[in-house]
Short mmCIF file of N, CA and C in Angstrom, two decimals:
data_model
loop_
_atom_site.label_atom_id
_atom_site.label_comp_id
_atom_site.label_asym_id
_atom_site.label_seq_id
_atom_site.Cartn_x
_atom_site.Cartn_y
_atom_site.Cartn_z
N UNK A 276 94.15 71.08 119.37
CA UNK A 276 94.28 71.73 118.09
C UNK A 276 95.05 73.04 118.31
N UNK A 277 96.21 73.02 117.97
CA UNK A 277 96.93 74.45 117.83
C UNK A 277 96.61 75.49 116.97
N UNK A 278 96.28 76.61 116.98
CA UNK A 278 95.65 77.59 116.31
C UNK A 278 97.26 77.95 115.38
N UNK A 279 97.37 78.19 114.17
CA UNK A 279 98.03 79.05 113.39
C UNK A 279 97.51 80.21 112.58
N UNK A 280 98.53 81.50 112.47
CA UNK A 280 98.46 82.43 112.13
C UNK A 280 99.28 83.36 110.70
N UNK A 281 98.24 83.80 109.97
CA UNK A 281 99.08 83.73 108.64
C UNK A 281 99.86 84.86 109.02
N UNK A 282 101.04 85.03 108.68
CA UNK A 282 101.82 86.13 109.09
C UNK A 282 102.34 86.89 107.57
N UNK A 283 102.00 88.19 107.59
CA UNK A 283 102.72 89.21 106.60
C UNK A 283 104.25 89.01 106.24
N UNK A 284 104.80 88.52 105.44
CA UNK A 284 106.02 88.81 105.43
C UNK A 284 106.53 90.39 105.56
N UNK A 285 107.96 89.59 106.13
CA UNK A 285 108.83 91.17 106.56
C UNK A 285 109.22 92.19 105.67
N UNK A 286 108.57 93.23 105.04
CA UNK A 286 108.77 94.27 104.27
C UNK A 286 110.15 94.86 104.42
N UNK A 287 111.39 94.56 103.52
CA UNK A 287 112.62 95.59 104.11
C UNK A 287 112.46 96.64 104.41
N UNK A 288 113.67 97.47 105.54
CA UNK A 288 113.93 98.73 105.35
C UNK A 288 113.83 99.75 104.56
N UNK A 289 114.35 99.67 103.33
CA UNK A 289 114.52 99.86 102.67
C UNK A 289 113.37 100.24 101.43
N UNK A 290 112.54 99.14 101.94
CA UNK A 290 110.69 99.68 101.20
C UNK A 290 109.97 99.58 101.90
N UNK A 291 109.93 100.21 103.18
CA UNK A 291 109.23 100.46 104.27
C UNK A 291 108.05 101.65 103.94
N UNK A 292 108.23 102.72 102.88
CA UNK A 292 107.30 102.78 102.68
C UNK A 292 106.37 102.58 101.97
N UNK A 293 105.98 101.51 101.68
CA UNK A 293 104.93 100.13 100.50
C UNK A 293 104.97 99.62 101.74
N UNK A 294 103.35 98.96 101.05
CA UNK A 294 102.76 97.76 101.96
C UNK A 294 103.15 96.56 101.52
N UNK A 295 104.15 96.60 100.56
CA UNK A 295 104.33 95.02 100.21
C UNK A 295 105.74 95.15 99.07
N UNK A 296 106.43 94.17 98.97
CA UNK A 296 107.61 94.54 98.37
C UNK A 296 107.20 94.43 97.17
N UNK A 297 108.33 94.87 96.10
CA UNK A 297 108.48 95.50 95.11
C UNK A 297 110.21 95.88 94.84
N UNK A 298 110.14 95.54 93.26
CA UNK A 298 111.75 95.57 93.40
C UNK A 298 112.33 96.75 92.69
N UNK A 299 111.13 98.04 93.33
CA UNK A 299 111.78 99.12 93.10
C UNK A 299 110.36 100.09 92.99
N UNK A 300 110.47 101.63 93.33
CA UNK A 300 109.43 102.19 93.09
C UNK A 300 110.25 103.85 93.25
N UNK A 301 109.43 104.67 93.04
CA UNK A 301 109.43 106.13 92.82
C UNK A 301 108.97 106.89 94.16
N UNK A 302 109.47 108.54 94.13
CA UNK A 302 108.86 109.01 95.44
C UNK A 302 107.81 109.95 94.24
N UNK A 303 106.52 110.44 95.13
CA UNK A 303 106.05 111.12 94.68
C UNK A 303 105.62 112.41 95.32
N UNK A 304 106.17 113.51 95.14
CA UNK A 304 105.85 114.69 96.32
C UNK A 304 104.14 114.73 96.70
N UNK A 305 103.91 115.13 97.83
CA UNK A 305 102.82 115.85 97.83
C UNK A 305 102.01 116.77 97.08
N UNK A 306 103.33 117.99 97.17
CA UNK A 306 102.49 118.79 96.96
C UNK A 306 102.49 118.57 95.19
N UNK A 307 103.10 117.72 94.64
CA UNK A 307 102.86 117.64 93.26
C UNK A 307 101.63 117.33 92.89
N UNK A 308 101.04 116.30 93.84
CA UNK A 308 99.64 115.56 93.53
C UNK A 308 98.64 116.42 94.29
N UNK A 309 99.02 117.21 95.01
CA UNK A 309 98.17 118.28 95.22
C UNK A 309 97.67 119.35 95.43
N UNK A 310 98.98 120.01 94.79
CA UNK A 310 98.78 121.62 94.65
C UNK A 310 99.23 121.93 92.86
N UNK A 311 100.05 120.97 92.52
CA UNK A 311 100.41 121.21 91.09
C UNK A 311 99.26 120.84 89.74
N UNK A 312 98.47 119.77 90.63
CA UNK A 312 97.24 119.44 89.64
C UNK A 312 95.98 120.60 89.69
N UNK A 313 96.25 121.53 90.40
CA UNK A 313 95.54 123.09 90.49
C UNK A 313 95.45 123.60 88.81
N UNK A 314 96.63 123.34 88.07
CA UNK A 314 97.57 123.91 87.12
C UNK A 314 96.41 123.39 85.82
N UNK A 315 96.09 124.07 84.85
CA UNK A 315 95.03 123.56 83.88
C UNK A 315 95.99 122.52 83.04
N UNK A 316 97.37 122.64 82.81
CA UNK A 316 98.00 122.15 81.70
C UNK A 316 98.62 120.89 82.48
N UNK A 317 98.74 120.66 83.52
CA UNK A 317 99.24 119.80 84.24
C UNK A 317 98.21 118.06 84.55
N UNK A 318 98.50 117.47 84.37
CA UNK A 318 97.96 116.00 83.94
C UNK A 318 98.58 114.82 84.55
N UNK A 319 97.63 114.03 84.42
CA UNK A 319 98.27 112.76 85.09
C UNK A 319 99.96 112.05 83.89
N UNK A 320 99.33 112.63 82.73
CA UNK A 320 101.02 112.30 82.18
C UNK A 320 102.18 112.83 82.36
N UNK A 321 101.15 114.49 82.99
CA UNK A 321 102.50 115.29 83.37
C UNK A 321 103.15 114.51 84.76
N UNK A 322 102.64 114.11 85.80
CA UNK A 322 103.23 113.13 86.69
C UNK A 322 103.54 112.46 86.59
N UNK A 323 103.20 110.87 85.44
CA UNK A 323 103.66 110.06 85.13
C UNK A 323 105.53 110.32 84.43
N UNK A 324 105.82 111.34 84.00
CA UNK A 324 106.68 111.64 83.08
C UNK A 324 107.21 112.36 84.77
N UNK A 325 107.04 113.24 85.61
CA UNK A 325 107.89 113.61 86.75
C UNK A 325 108.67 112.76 87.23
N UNK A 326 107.14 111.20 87.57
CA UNK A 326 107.98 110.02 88.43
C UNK A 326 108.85 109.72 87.75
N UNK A 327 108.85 109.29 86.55
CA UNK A 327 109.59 108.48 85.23
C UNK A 327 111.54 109.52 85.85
N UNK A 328 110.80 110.85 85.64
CA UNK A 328 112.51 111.53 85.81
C UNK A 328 113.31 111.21 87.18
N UNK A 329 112.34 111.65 88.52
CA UNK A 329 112.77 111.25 89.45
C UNK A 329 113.24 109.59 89.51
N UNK A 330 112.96 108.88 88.98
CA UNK A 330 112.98 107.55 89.30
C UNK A 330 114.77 107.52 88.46
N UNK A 331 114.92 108.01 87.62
CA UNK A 331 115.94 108.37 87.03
C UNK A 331 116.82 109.15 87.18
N UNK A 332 116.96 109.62 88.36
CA UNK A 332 117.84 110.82 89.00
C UNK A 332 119.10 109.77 89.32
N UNK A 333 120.22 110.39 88.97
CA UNK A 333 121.39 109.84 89.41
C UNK A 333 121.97 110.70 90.44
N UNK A 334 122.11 110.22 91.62
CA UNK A 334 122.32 111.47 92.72
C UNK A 334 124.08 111.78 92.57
N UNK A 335 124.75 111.03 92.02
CA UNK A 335 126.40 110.75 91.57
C UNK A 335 126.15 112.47 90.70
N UNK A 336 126.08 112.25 89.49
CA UNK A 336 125.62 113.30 88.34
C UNK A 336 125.03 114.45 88.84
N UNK A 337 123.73 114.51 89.75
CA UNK A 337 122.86 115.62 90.16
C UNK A 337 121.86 116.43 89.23
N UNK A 338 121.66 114.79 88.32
CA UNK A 338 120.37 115.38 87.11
C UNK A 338 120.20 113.74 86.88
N UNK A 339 118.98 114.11 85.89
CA UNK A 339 118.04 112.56 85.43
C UNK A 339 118.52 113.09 83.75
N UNK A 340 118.60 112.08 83.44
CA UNK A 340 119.21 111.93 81.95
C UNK A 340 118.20 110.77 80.62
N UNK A 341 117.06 110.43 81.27
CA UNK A 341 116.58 109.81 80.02
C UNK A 341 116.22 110.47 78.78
N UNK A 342 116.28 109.48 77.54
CA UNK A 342 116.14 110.20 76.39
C UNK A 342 114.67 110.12 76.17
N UNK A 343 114.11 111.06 74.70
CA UNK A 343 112.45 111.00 75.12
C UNK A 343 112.30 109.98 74.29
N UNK A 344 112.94 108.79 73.30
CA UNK A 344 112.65 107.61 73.32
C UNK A 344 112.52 106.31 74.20
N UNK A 345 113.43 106.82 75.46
CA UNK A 345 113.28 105.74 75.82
C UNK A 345 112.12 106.52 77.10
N UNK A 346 111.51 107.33 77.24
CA UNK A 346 110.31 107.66 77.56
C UNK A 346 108.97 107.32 77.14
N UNK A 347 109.39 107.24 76.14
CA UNK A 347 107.84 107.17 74.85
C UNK A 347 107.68 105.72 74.90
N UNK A 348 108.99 104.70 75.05
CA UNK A 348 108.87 103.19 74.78
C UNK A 348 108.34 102.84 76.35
N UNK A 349 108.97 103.61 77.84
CA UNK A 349 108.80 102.87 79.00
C UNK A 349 107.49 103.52 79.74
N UNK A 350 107.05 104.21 79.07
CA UNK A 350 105.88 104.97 79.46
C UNK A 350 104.69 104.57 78.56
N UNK A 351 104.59 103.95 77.53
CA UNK A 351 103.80 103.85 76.02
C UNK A 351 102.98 105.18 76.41
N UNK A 352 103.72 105.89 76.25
CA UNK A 352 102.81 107.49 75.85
C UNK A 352 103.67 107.68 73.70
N UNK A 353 103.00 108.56 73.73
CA UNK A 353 103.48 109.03 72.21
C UNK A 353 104.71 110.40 73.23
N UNK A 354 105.73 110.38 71.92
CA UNK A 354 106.57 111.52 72.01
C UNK A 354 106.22 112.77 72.47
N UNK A 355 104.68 113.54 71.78
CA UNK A 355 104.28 114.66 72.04
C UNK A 355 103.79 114.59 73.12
N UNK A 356 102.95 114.01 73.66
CA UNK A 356 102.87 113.56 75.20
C UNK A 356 104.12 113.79 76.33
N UNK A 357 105.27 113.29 76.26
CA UNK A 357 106.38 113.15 76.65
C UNK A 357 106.82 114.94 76.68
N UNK A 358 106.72 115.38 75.35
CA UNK A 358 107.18 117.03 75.08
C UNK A 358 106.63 117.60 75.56
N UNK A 359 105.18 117.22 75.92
CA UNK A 359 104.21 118.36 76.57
C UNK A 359 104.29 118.39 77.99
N UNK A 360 104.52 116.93 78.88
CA UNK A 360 104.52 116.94 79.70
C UNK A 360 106.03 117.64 80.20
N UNK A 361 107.02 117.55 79.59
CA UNK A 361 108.36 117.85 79.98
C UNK A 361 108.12 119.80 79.92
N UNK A 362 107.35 120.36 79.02
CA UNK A 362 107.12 121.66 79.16
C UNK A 362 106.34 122.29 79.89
N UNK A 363 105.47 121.26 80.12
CA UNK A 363 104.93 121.86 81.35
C UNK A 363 105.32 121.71 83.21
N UNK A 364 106.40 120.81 82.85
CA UNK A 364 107.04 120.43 84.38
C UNK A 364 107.72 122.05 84.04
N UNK A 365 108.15 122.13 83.19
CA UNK A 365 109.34 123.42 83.12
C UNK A 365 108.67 124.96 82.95
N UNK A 366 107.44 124.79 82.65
CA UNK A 366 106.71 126.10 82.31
C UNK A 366 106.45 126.01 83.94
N UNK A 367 106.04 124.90 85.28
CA UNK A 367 105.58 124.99 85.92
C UNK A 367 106.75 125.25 87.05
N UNK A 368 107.89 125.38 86.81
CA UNK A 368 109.40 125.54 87.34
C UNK A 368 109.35 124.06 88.37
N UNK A 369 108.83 123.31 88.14
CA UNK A 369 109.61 122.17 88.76
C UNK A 369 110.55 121.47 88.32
N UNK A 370 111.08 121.71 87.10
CA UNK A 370 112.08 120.87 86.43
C UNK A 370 112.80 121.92 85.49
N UNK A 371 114.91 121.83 85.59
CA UNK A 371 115.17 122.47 84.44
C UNK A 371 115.46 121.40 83.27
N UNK A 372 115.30 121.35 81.84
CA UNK A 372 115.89 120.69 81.10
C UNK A 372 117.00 121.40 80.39
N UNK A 373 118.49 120.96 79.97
CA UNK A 373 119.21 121.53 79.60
C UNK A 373 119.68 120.22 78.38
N UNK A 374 120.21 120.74 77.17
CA UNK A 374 120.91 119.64 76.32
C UNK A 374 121.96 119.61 77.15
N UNK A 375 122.33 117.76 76.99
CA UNK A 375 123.60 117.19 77.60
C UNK A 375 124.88 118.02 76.55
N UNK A 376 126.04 118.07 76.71
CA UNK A 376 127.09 119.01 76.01
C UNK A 376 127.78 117.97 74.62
N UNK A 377 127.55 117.07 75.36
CA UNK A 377 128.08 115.36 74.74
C UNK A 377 127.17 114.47 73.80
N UNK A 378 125.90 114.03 74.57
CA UNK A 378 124.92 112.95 73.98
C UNK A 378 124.01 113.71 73.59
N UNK A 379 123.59 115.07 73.49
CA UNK A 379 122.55 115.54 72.67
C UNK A 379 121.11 115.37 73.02
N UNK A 380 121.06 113.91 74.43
CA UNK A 380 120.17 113.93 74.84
C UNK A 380 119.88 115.33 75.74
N UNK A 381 118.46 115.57 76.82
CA UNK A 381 118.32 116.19 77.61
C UNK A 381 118.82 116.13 78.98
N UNK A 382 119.15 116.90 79.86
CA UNK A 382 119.33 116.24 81.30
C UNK A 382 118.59 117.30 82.13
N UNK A 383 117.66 116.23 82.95
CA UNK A 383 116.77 117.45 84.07
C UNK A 383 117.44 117.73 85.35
N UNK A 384 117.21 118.70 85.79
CA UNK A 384 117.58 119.07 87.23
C UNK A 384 116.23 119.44 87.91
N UNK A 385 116.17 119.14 89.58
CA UNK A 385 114.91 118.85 90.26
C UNK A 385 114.79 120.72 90.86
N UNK A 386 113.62 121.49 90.90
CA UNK A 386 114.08 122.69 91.50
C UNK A 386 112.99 122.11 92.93
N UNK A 387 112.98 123.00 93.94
CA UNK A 387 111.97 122.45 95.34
C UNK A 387 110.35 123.17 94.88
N UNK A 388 109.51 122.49 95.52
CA UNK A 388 108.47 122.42 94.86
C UNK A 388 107.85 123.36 96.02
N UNK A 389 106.81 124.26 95.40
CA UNK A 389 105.68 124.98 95.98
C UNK A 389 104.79 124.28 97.30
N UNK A 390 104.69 124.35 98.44
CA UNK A 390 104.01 123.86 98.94
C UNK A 390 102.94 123.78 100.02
N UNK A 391 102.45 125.47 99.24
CA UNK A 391 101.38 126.14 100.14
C UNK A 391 100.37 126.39 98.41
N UNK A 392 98.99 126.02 98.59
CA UNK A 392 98.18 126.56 97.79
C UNK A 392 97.99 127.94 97.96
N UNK A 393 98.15 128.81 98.49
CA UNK A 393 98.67 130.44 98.73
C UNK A 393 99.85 130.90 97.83
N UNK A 394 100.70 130.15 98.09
CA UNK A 394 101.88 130.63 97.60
C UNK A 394 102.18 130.23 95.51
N UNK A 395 101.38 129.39 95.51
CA UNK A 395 100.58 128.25 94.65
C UNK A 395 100.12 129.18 93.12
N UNK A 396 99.16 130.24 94.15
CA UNK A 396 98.24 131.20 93.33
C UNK A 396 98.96 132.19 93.26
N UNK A 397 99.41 132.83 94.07
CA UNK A 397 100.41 133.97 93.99
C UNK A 397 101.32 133.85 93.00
N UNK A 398 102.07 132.70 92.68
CA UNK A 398 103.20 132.33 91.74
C UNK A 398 102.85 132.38 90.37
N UNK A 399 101.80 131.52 90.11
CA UNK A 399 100.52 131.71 88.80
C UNK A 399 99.53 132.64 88.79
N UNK A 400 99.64 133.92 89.12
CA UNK A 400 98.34 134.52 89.28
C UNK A 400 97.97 134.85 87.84
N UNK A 401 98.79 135.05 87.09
CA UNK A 401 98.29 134.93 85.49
C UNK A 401 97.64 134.13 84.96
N UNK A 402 97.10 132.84 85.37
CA UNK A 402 96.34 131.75 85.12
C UNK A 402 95.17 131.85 85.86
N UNK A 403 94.00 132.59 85.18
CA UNK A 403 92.77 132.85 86.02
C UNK A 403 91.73 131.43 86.42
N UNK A 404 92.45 130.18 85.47
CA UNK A 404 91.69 129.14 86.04
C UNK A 404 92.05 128.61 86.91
N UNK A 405 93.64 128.93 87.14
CA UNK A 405 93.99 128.27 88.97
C UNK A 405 92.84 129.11 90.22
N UNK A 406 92.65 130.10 90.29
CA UNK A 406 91.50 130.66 90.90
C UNK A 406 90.33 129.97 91.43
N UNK A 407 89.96 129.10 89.92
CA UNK A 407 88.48 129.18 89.91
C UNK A 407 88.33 127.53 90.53
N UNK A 408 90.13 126.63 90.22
CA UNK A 408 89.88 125.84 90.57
C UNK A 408 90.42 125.85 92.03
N UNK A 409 91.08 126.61 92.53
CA UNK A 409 90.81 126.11 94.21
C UNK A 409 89.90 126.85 94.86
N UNK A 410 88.99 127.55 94.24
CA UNK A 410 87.29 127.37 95.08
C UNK A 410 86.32 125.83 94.77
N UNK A 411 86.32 125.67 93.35
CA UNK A 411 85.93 124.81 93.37
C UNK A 411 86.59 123.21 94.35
N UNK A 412 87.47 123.48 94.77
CA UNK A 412 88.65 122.02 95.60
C UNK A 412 88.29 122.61 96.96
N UNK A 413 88.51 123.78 97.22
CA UNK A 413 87.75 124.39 98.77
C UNK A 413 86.11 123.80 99.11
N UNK A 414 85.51 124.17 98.38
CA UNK A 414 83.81 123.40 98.06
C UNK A 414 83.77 122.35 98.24
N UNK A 415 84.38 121.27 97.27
CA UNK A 415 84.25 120.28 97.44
C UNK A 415 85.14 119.28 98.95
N UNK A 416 86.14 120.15 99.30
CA UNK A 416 86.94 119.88 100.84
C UNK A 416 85.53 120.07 101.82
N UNK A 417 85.02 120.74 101.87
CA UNK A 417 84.11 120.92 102.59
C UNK A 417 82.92 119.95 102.47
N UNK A 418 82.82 119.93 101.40
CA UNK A 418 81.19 118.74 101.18
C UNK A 418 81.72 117.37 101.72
N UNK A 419 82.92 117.10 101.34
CA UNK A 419 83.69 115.72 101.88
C UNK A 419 83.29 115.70 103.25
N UNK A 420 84.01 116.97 104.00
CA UNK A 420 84.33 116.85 105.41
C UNK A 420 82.61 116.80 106.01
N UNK A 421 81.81 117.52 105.20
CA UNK A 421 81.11 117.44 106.07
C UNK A 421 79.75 115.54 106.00
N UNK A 422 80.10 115.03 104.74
CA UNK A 422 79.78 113.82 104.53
C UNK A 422 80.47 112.64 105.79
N UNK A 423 81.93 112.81 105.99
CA UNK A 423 82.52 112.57 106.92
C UNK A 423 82.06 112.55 108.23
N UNK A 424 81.58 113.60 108.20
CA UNK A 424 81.33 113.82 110.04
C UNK A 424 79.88 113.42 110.24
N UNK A 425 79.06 113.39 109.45
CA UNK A 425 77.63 112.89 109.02
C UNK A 425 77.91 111.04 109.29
N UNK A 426 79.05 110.86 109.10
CA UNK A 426 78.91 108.73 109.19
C UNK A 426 79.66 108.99 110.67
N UNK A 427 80.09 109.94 111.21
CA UNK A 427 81.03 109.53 112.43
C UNK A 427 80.39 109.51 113.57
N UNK A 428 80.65 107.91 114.12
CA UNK A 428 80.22 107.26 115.16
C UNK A 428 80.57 108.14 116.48
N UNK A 429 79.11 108.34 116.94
CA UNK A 429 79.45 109.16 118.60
C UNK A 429 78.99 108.30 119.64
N UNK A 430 79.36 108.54 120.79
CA UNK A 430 79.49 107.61 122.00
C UNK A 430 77.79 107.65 122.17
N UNK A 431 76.96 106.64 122.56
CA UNK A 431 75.79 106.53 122.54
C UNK A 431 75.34 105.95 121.37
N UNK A 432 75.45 105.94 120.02
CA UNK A 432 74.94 105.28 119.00
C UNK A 432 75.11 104.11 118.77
N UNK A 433 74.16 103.24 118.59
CA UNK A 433 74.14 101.77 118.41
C UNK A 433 75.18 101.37 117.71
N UNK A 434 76.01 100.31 117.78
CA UNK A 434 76.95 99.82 117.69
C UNK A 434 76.42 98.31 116.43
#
């Protein structure tokens, strides 16, 4: 009896980073998902609407150009959703929006993103709930870590 083995197909180059193909996906910064959600006004639509731009960046051009209909239709968010999130990428300086000169639509440009929670608070220090929420994310880093080290297997413990 010959033993066989199910084998993973070969993930391209190209989407090497996914565990499995896909005929297309988005990058998502770090520190967006985790120093920008510090931000009280900042939301999972506000990311959803980041990826949506980045995914839309034409590197030819050197801006993302969707209109906020065809946001509102490929996102099923409502418009104001779309407006809020686009003002707060821009209140939060990660994104400029400028009217196109021509189509009247918008076009974003990407600025580099914050990526020290120090530098984080310092930038917003006018927002006294960014404060309150990275003690509360410090606290809870800690209760994790120490739940963590509470299950971790040491040499001598029954197996």
């Amino acid at each position: 009896m010959t033993e066989t083995t199910k084998q993973t197909p070969a993930i391209p180059a190209t989407q090497a980073a996914l565990p499995f193909e896909t005929k297309g996906w988005a990058a998502m910064p770090h520190a967006l998902m985790e120093i920008y959600t510090l931000h009280p006004d900042f939301n999972a639509n506000t990311a959803l609407v980041y990826a949506y731009l980045v995914k839309n960046y034409n590197r030819s051009y050197g801006y993302s150009f969707p209109t906020f209909d065809e946001m509102e239709v490929v996102l099923n968010v409502s418009r104001s959703t779309v407006d809020k999130a686009i003002e707060t990428l821009r209140k939060l300086q990660v994104i400029n929006a400028t009217k196109h000169p021509y189509y009247g639509n918008n076009v974003y440009t990407f600025n580099p993103l914050i990526e020290t929670v120090e530098e984080f608070a310092r930038t917003f220090s006018d927002e006294p709930e960014i404060a309150k929420r990275i003690t509360r994310n410090k606290a809870r880093r800690e209760k994790l870590r120490a739940r963590k080290d509470a299950f971790k297997w040491k040499p001598g413990d029954a197996v």
